[in-house]
Amino acid sequence: MPQHFLTILDFTPEEAVRLLDRAAAMKAANHRSDLLHGKTCILVFEKASTRTRVSFEVAVRHLGGWPIFMTQNDSQLGRDEPIRDTARVLSRYADCLIVRTFGHHKLQELAESGSIPVVNALSDEYHPCQIMADLLTMREHSGRLDGLTVAFVGDGNNIAHSLINAAARYPIKVVVAAPKGYEPDPAVVEKARSLGADVAVVNDPAEAARGAHYLYTDVWASMGQEAEQAKRAKAFAGFQINDALLALAAPGAKVLHCLPAHRGEEITDAVMEGPASIVWDEAENRLHVQKAILEWIFTKA
C-alpha cells in the first residue's frame, strides 16, 4: 500500500519527531540525492500558488525526480470525470501525486482509488506541509518545541486545523482566537484532544496572545472566499496582529504568517517587517520539510 501524507496525523508520534530532525539535517547539508531518480511526481493544482509550487518542484528535483505541473485546466479534477478514474489513470503514468485543491474529500478519494502516494499540498480543511515548515522554524528559533504556546489569530481554517493536529504529535500548546462563527471545526479539535493535544479555542485575540511564544495569522478570506471579503473584514476587525497584540505575548515572541499576507488587514506592515517576524525563514523551510516528507513517503512505501 502506498504511504500518503494527507494530514499531520498520518505520522506516528515517533515519525513526527524524526521527520523534523531529518528536515533540519537536510537543510544543514543542502541535501541532494537520487532517491527519486527515474520517478515522476505530478503536481495537480486547482488553486494557484507561488511558494507551494516552487518549493515542491525544487524538492522533487533535489531528490533526483521529475515534476510535472498541471493546473485545473489541465486536469479532470474540476470537471466531469470521476475522481476515482483520474486516480487510476495517473497512477499508471506517475509515481506520486502532489495535490493542491479545495475539498479534502478529493485527496481522500485520490488516495483510496489510486495506487501511488498522494501528498496534500493544501485543501480547504488542512495544510500540513505548511505547518511542518512552521514547526521546524519554531524549533530553530526556540531550540525546542516542548512547552511552547502558539496563538493563532484569525479564521479557524486549514492552517488552524493543521496546527491543532500538530499539537497531537508535538509538545506544543495551541490557542486559536477566532470570531464567533469562524471557529475551527469542533470535530478536528475533539479528535486532537482525544490524542492528547493541548488545544484551546477562544474569541478574544488578547486572551490568546497573552504569554504566547508565537503569534500566527493568515488571510481573512482564503481562495474561494473572495465573495465574503467585505463580510469577513467586518467580522475579523480586531483580529489583527499588530504592535499592541504583540506586546501581550511573551518577551521575545515571534510572528508567523503562511503567506501571501494582506498587509494592513490580518497583520500590519510594521510587524511583518519588524524584528519579531520570521516569515521568510518559515517560507524557506517549506522546501526542507517537503524533501523530508517525500523521503519518508518513498522510503516507507
mmCIF file of C-alpha atoms in Angstrom:
data_model
loop_
_atom_site.group_PDB
_atom_site.id
_atom_site.type_symbol
_atom_site.label_atom_id
_atom_site.label_comp_id
_atom_site.label_asym_id
_atom_site.label_seq_id
_atom_site.Cartn_x
_atom_site.Cartn_y
_atom_site.Cartn_z
ATOM 1 C CA MET A 1 0.000 0.000 0.000
ATOM 2 C CA PRO A 2 1.339 3.483 -0.810
ATOM 3 C CA GLN A 3 2.162 5.851 2.027
ATOM 4 C CA HIS A 4 0.077 9.027 1.817
ATOM 5 C CA PHE A 5 0.515 12.366 3.579
ATOM 6 C CA LEU A 6 -2.902 13.978 3.916
ATOM 7 C CA THR A 7 -2.673 15.323 7.472
ATOM 8 C CA ILE A 8 -0.046 15.511 10.203
ATOM 9 C CA LEU A 9 -1.877 12.683 11.948
ATOM 10 C CA ASP A 10 -0.539 10.358 9.227
ATOM 11 C CA PHE A 11 2.727 10.434 11.203
ATOM 12 C CA THR A 12 3.133 8.359 14.308
ATOM 13 C CA PRO A 13 4.484 10.449 17.221
ATOM 14 C CA GLU A 14 7.902 8.892 16.656
ATOM 15 C CA GLU A 15 7.836 9.586 12.923
ATOM 16 C CA ALA A 16 6.818 13.182 13.580
ATOM 17 C CA VAL A 17 9.911 13.803 15.683
ATOM 18 C CA ARG A 18 12.217 12.006 13.253
ATOM 19 C CA LEU A 19 10.853 13.947 10.304
ATOM 20 C CA LEU A 20 11.731 17.311 11.822
ATOM 21 C CA ASP A 21 15.179 16.010 12.697
ATOM 22 C CA ARG A 22 15.627 14.848 9.119
ATOM 23 C CA ALA A 23 14.402 18.143 7.658
ATOM 24 C CA ALA A 24 16.873 20.036 9.859
ATOM 25 C CA ALA A 25 19.707 17.762 8.726
ATOM 26 C CA MET A 26 18.723 18.169 5.071
ATOM 27 C CA LYS A 27 18.709 21.940 5.459
ATOM 28 C CA ALA A 28 22.129 21.969 7.129
ATOM 29 C CA ALA A 29 23.638 19.810 4.381
ATOM 30 C CA ASN A 30 21.858 21.477 1.438
ATOM 31 C CA HIS A 31 20.758 17.907 0.758
ATOM 32 C CA ARG A 32 20.617 16.327 -2.685
ATOM 33 C CA SER A 33 20.024 12.674 -3.544
ATOM 34 C CA ASP A 34 18.934 10.324 -6.317
ATOM 35 C CA LEU A 35 16.111 8.837 -4.241
ATOM 36 C CA LEU A 36 13.556 9.795 -6.906
ATOM 37 C CA HIS A 37 15.778 9.059 -9.899
ATOM 38 C CA GLY A 38 13.577 7.837 -12.721
ATOM 39 C CA LYS A 39 10.418 8.807 -10.799
ATOM 40 C CA THR A 40 7.787 11.365 -11.812
ATOM 41 C CA CYS A 41 5.722 13.446 -9.392
ATOM 42 C CA ILE A 42 2.623 15.128 -10.803
ATOM 43 C CA LEU A 43 1.664 18.425 -9.159
ATOM 44 C CA VAL A 44 -2.078 18.941 -9.671
ATOM 45 C CA PHE A 45 -3.023 22.459 -8.538
ATOM 46 C CA GLU A 46 -6.653 23.577 -8.587
ATOM 47 C CA LYS A 47 -5.533 26.579 -6.508
ATOM 48 C CA ALA A 48 -2.755 28.862 -7.701
ATOM 49 C CA SER A 49 0.409 29.129 -5.613
ATOM 50 C CA THR A 50 3.885 30.625 -5.555
ATOM 51 C CA ARG A 51 5.614 29.016 -2.570
ATOM 52 C CA THR A 52 3.897 25.645 -2.741
ATOM 53 C CA ARG A 53 4.570 25.086 -6.432
ATOM 54 C CA VAL A 54 8.167 26.282 -6.438
ATOM 55 C CA SER A 55 9.154 24.577 -3.190
ATOM 56 C CA PHE A 56 7.686 21.240 -4.289
ATOM 57 C CA GLU A 57 9.159 21.365 -7.786
ATOM 58 C CA VAL A 58 12.579 22.170 -6.336
ATOM 59 C CA ALA A 59 12.188 19.471 -3.656
ATOM 60 C CA VAL A 60 11.409 16.812 -6.273
ATOM 61 C CA ARG A 61 14.406 17.883 -8.365
ATOM 62 C CA HIS A 62 16.719 17.942 -5.325
ATOM 63 C CA LEU A 63 15.781 14.297 -4.773
ATOM 64 C CA GLY A 64 16.505 13.417 -8.384
ATOM 65 C CA GLY A 65 12.912 13.210 -9.615
ATOM 66 C CA TRP A 66 10.933 14.866 -12.381
ATOM 67 C CA PRO A 67 7.963 17.155 -11.565
ATOM 68 C CA ILE A 68 5.061 17.721 -13.955
ATOM 69 C CA PHE A 69 2.809 20.675 -13.157
ATOM 70 C CA MET A 70 -0.906 20.684 -14.033
ATOM 71 C CA THR A 71 -3.477 23.411 -13.391
ATOM 72 C CA GLN A 72 -7.205 22.868 -13.019
ATOM 73 C CA ASN A 73 -7.467 23.494 -16.758
ATOM 74 C CA ASP A 74 -5.070 20.627 -17.438
ATOM 75 C CA SER A 75 -6.616 18.052 -15.113
ATOM 76 C CA GLN A 76 -10.017 16.451 -14.755
ATOM 77 C CA LEU A 77 -10.374 17.124 -11.012
ATOM 78 C CA GLY A 78 -12.582 20.152 -11.536
ATOM 79 C CA ARG A 79 -14.510 18.690 -14.433
ATOM 80 C CA ASP A 80 -16.865 15.807 -15.037
ATOM 81 C CA GLU A 81 -14.544 12.802 -14.827
ATOM 82 C CA PRO A 82 -14.977 10.848 -11.588
ATOM 83 C CA ILE A 83 -12.036 11.389 -9.249
ATOM 84 C CA ARG A 84 -11.508 7.644 -8.983
ATOM 85 C CA ASP A 85 -10.948 7.481 -12.746
ATOM 86 C CA THR A 86 -8.356 10.268 -12.612
ATOM 87 C CA ALA A 87 -6.604 8.474 -9.747
ATOM 88 C CA ARG A 88 -6.442 5.188 -11.647
ATOM 89 C CA VAL A 89 -5.113 6.757 -14.837
ATOM 90 C CA LEU A 90 -2.477 8.983 -13.223
ATOM 91 C CA SER A 91 -1.325 6.009 -11.133
ATOM 92 C CA ARG A 92 -0.390 4.283 -14.423
ATOM 93 C CA TYR A 93 1.776 7.227 -15.504
ATOM 94 C CA ALA A 94 3.500 8.597 -12.404
ATOM 95 C CA ASP A 95 4.937 7.695 -9.007
ATOM 96 C CA CYS A 96 3.341 10.348 -6.780
ATOM 97 C CA LEU A 97 0.567 12.952 -6.788
ATOM 98 C CA ILE A 98 1.093 16.301 -5.041
ATOM 99 C CA VAL A 99 -2.316 17.962 -4.957
ATOM 100 C CA ARG A 100 -3.484 21.469 -4.037
ATOM 101 C CA THR A 101 -7.254 21.525 -4.113
ATOM 102 C CA PHE A 102 -10.488 22.679 -2.489
ATOM 103 C CA GLY A 103 -12.408 19.866 -0.809
ATOM 104 C CA HIS A 104 -10.328 17.468 1.280
ATOM 105 C CA HIS A 105 -12.547 14.632 0.061
ATOM 106 C CA LYS A 106 -10.809 14.859 -3.336
ATOM 107 C CA LEU A 107 -7.483 13.978 -1.748
ATOM 108 C CA GLN A 108 -9.064 11.133 0.172
ATOM 109 C CA GLU A 109 -10.653 9.698 -2.959
ATOM 110 C CA LEU A 110 -7.432 10.029 -4.947
ATOM 111 C CA ALA A 111 -5.633 8.142 -2.187
ATOM 112 C CA GLU A 112 -8.302 5.454 -1.936
ATOM 113 C CA SER A 113 -8.697 4.872 -5.677
ATOM 114 C CA GLY A 114 -5.145 5.236 -6.914
ATOM 115 C CA SER A 115 -2.089 3.084 -6.349
ATOM 116 C CA ILE A 116 0.560 5.798 -5.780
ATOM 117 C CA PRO A 117 1.259 8.145 -2.845
ATOM 118 C CA VAL A 118 -0.808 11.318 -2.516
ATOM 119 C CA VAL A 119 0.566 14.413 -0.790
ATOM 120 C CA ASN A 120 -1.703 17.173 0.484
ATOM 121 C CA ALA A 121 -0.201 20.425 -0.796
ATOM 122 C CA LEU A 122 -3.309 22.210 0.577
ATOM 123 C CA SER A 123 -7.003 21.569 0.912
ATOM 124 C CA ASP A 124 -9.753 23.717 2.391
ATOM 125 C CA GLU A 125 -9.567 21.625 5.564
ATOM 126 C CA TYR A 126 -5.815 21.070 6.086
ATOM 127 C CA HIS A 127 -2.412 22.486 5.125
ATOM 128 C CA PRO A 128 0.007 20.032 6.756
ATOM 129 C CA CYS A 129 3.153 20.844 4.755
ATOM 130 C CA GLN A 130 2.919 24.480 5.820
ATOM 131 C CA ILE A 131 2.609 23.578 9.492
ATOM 132 C CA MET A 132 5.546 21.192 9.300
ATOM 133 C CA ALA A 133 7.621 24.119 7.996
ATOM 134 C CA ASP A 134 6.304 26.254 10.851
ATOM 135 C CA LEU A 135 7.308 23.644 13.415
ATOM 136 C CA LEU A 136 10.822 23.444 12.018
ATOM 137 C CA THR A 137 11.040 27.253 12.114
ATOM 138 C CA MET A 138 9.867 27.439 15.716
ATOM 139 C CA ARG A 139 12.320 24.748 16.752
ATOM 140 C CA GLU A 140 15.142 26.651 15.073
ATOM 141 C CA HIS A 141 14.298 29.892 16.855
ATOM 142 C CA SER A 142 13.449 28.478 20.276
ATOM 143 C CA GLY A 143 15.779 25.484 20.305
ATOM 144 C CA ARG A 144 12.861 23.289 21.264
ATOM 145 C CA LEU A 145 9.136 22.700 20.834
ATOM 146 C CA ASP A 146 8.409 21.404 24.308
ATOM 147 C CA GLY A 147 6.438 23.952 26.305
ATOM 148 C CA LEU A 148 5.860 26.438 23.500
ATOM 149 C CA THR A 149 2.499 28.168 23.127
ATOM 150 C CA VAL A 150 1.345 29.102 19.628
ATOM 151 C CA ALA A 151 -1.522 31.584 19.341
ATOM 152 C CA PHE A 152 -3.303 31.524 16.015
ATOM 153 C CA VAL A 153 -5.349 34.674 15.474
ATOM 154 C CA GLY A 154 -7.893 34.628 12.656
ATOM 155 C CA ASP A 155 -10.087 32.216 10.742
ATOM 156 C CA GLY A 156 -10.458 28.659 12.023
ATOM 157 C CA ASN A 157 -9.292 27.424 8.638
ATOM 158 C CA ASN A 158 -6.910 24.820 7.215
ATOM 159 C CA ILE A 159 -3.928 26.430 8.969
ATOM 160 C CA ALA A 160 -5.739 26.351 12.310
ATOM 161 C CA HIS A 161 -6.810 22.740 11.747
ATOM 162 C CA SER A 162 -3.292 21.565 10.931
ATOM 163 C CA LEU A 163 -1.859 23.460 13.908
ATOM 164 C CA ILE A 164 -4.395 21.680 16.092
ATOM 165 C CA ASN A 165 -3.331 18.341 14.599
ATOM 166 C CA ALA A 166 0.301 19.268 15.251
ATOM 167 C CA ALA A 167 -0.480 19.603 18.953
ATOM 168 C CA ALA A 168 -1.420 15.899 18.891
ATOM 169 C CA ARG A 169 2.049 14.975 17.606
ATOM 170 C CA TYR A 170 4.337 17.598 19.178
ATOM 171 C CA PRO A 171 4.575 19.003 22.736
ATOM 172 C CA ILE A 172 3.129 22.432 21.939
ATOM 173 C CA LYS A 173 0.038 24.235 23.165
ATOM 174 C CA VAL A 174 -2.202 25.783 20.509
ATOM 175 C CA VAL A 175 -4.688 28.560 21.234
ATOM 176 C CA VAL A 176 -6.958 29.615 18.372
ATOM 177 C CA ALA A 177 -8.648 33.007 18.612
ATOM 178 C CA ALA A 178 -11.431 33.352 16.044
ATOM 179 C CA PRO A 179 -14.608 35.443 15.845
ATOM 180 C CA LYS A 180 -17.848 33.735 16.742
ATOM 181 C CA GLY A 181 -18.982 31.648 13.807
ATOM 182 C CA TYR A 182 -15.466 31.287 12.428
ATOM 183 C CA GLU A 183 -14.010 28.862 14.963
ATOM 184 C CA PRO A 184 -12.228 25.686 13.842
ATOM 185 C CA ASP A 185 -14.281 22.545 13.231
ATOM 186 C CA PRO A 186 -15.174 21.100 16.666
ATOM 187 C CA ALA A 187 -14.601 17.575 15.332
ATOM 188 C CA VAL A 188 -10.986 18.442 14.483
ATOM 189 C CA VAL A 189 -10.481 19.894 17.948
ATOM 190 C CA GLU A 190 -12.035 16.946 19.742
ATOM 191 C CA LYS A 191 -10.083 14.360 17.764
ATOM 192 C CA ALA A 192 -6.807 16.120 18.532
ATOM 193 C CA ARG A 193 -7.701 16.373 22.209
ATOM 194 C CA SER A 194 -8.516 12.666 22.267
ATOM 195 C CA LEU A 195 -4.932 12.094 21.105
ATOM 196 C CA GLY A 196 -3.529 14.248 23.896
ATOM 197 C CA ALA A 197 -3.371 17.669 22.231
ATOM 198 C CA ASP A 198 -3.366 20.789 24.412
ATOM 199 C CA VAL A 199 -5.761 22.986 22.419
ATOM 200 C CA ALA A 200 -7.938 25.940 23.370
ATOM 201 C CA VAL A 201 -10.412 27.916 21.253
ATOM 202 C CA VAL A 202 -11.330 31.462 22.318
ATOM 203 C CA ASN A 203 -12.993 34.505 20.761
ATOM 204 C CA ASP A 204 -10.621 37.122 22.189
ATOM 205 C CA PRO A 205 -7.283 37.751 20.419
ATOM 206 C CA ALA A 206 -5.797 39.313 23.556
ATOM 207 C CA GLU A 207 -6.598 36.200 25.581
ATOM 208 C CA ALA A 208 -4.850 34.014 23.006
ATOM 209 C CA ALA A 209 -1.815 36.285 22.651
ATOM 210 C CA ARG A 210 -1.149 36.779 26.341
ATOM 211 C CA GLY A 211 2.093 34.947 27.168
ATOM 212 C CA ALA A 212 2.327 33.160 23.796
ATOM 213 C CA HIS A 213 5.746 32.422 22.340
ATOM 214 C CA TYR A 214 4.485 32.633 18.761
ATOM 215 C CA LEU A 215 1.683 34.613 17.141
ATOM 216 C CA TYR A 216 0.400 33.228 13.859
ATOM 217 C CA THR A 217 -2.115 34.541 11.365
ATOM 218 C CA ASP A 218 -3.447 34.005 7.852
ATOM 219 C CA VAL A 219 -5.607 35.966 5.425
ATOM 220 C CA TRP A 220 -9.189 36.535 6.496
ATOM 221 C CA ALA A 221 -10.645 35.370 3.157
ATOM 222 C CA SER A 222 -8.889 32.417 1.537
ATOM 223 C CA MET A 223 -9.021 31.405 -2.126
ATOM 224 C CA GLY A 224 -12.594 30.612 -3.000
ATOM 225 C CA GLN A 225 -13.956 33.005 -0.341
ATOM 226 C CA GLU A 226 -13.438 36.248 -2.254
ATOM 227 C CA ALA A 227 -17.184 36.974 -2.298
ATOM 228 C CA GLU A 228 -17.107 37.033 1.506
ATOM 229 C CA GLN A 229 -14.271 39.576 1.733
ATOM 230 C CA ALA A 230 -16.371 42.524 2.974
ATOM 231 C CA LYS A 231 -18.326 40.399 5.430
ATOM 232 C CA ARG A 232 -15.169 38.795 6.769
ATOM 233 C CA ALA A 233 -13.323 42.117 7.042
ATOM 234 C CA LYS A 234 -16.083 43.317 9.370
ATOM 235 C CA ALA A 235 -16.149 40.092 11.383
ATOM 236 C CA PHE A 236 -12.365 39.992 11.806
ATOM 237 C CA ALA A 237 -11.892 43.646 12.764
ATOM 238 C CA GLY A 238 -9.833 43.497 15.954
ATOM 239 C CA PHE A 239 -8.148 40.221 14.970
ATOM 240 C CA GLN A 240 -5.072 41.880 13.513
ATOM 241 C CA ILE A 241 -1.540 41.067 14.619
ATOM 242 C CA ASN A 242 -0.090 44.477 15.380
ATOM 243 C CA ASP A 243 2.326 46.019 17.868
ATOM 244 C CA ALA A 244 -0.344 46.185 20.585
ATOM 245 C CA LEU A 245 -1.188 42.483 20.300
ATOM 246 C CA LEU A 246 2.481 41.512 20.070
ATOM 247 C CA ALA A 247 3.140 43.431 23.285
ATOM 248 C CA LEU A 248 0.860 40.979 25.128
ATOM 249 C CA ALA A 249 2.898 37.967 24.052
ATOM 250 C CA ALA A 250 5.885 36.520 25.888
ATOM 251 C CA PRO A 251 9.132 38.533 25.798
ATOM 252 C CA GLY A 252 10.925 37.822 22.530
ATOM 253 C CA ALA A 253 7.829 36.345 20.897
ATOM 254 C CA LYS A 254 7.982 35.762 17.157
ATOM 255 C CA VAL A 255 5.398 36.149 14.420
ATOM 256 C CA LEU A 256 4.442 33.616 11.730
ATOM 257 C CA HIS A 257 2.393 34.010 8.552
ATOM 258 C CA CYS A 258 1.948 31.335 5.871
ATOM 259 C CA LEU A 259 1.843 33.988 3.101
ATOM 260 C CA PRO A 260 0.700 35.685 0.994
ATOM 261 C CA ALA A 261 -0.111 38.413 3.512
ATOM 262 C CA HIS A 262 -2.647 41.197 3.169
ATOM 263 C CA ARG A 263 -0.681 43.849 5.000
ATOM 264 C CA GLY A 264 -2.946 46.231 6.828
ATOM 265 C CA GLU A 265 -5.611 43.553 7.299
ATOM 266 C CA GLU A 266 -4.631 40.479 9.325
ATOM 267 C CA ILE A 267 -1.131 41.842 10.014
ATOM 268 C CA THR A 268 0.489 45.261 9.924
ATOM 269 C CA ASP A 269 3.387 46.141 7.706
ATOM 270 C CA ALA A 270 5.339 47.191 10.792
ATOM 271 C CA VAL A 271 5.082 43.709 12.318
ATOM 272 C CA MET A 272 5.785 41.936 9.006
ATOM 273 C CA GLU A 273 8.973 43.958 8.581
ATOM 274 C CA GLY A 274 9.854 44.101 12.268
ATOM 275 C CA PRO A 275 12.319 42.084 14.342
ATOM 276 C CA ALA A 276 9.649 39.650 15.542
ATOM 277 C CA SER A 277 8.836 38.473 12.025
ATOM 278 C CA ILE A 278 10.300 35.120 10.959
ATOM 279 C CA VAL A 279 8.077 34.626 7.933
ATOM 280 C CA TRP A 280 10.978 34.367 5.472
ATOM 281 C CA ASP A 281 12.632 31.559 7.449
ATOM 282 C CA GLU A 282 9.208 29.939 7.582
ATOM 283 C CA ALA A 283 8.783 30.207 3.794
ATOM 284 C CA GLU A 284 12.240 28.735 3.136
ATOM 285 C CA ASN A 285 11.550 25.798 5.410
ATOM 286 C CA ARG A 286 8.735 24.610 3.156
ATOM 287 C CA LEU A 287 11.458 23.272 0.852
ATOM 288 C CA HIS A 288 13.313 21.361 3.545
ATOM 289 C CA VAL A 289 10.328 19.716 5.242
ATOM 290 C CA GLN A 290 8.847 18.738 1.898
ATOM 291 C CA LYS A 291 12.071 16.986 0.931
ATOM 292 C CA ALA A 292 11.877 15.117 4.242
ATOM 293 C CA ILE A 293 8.217 14.256 3.654
ATOM 294 C CA LEU A 294 8.930 12.912 0.164
ATOM 295 C CA GLU A 295 11.839 10.872 1.515
ATOM 296 C CA TRP A 296 9.578 9.482 4.259
ATOM 297 C CA ILE A 297 6.961 8.527 1.696
ATOM 298 C CA PHE A 298 9.302 6.804 -0.722
ATOM 299 C CA THR A 299 11.422 5.002 1.838
ATOM 300 C CA LYS A 300 8.322 3.741 3.635
ATOM 301 C CA ALA A 301 6.313 2.760 0.549
#
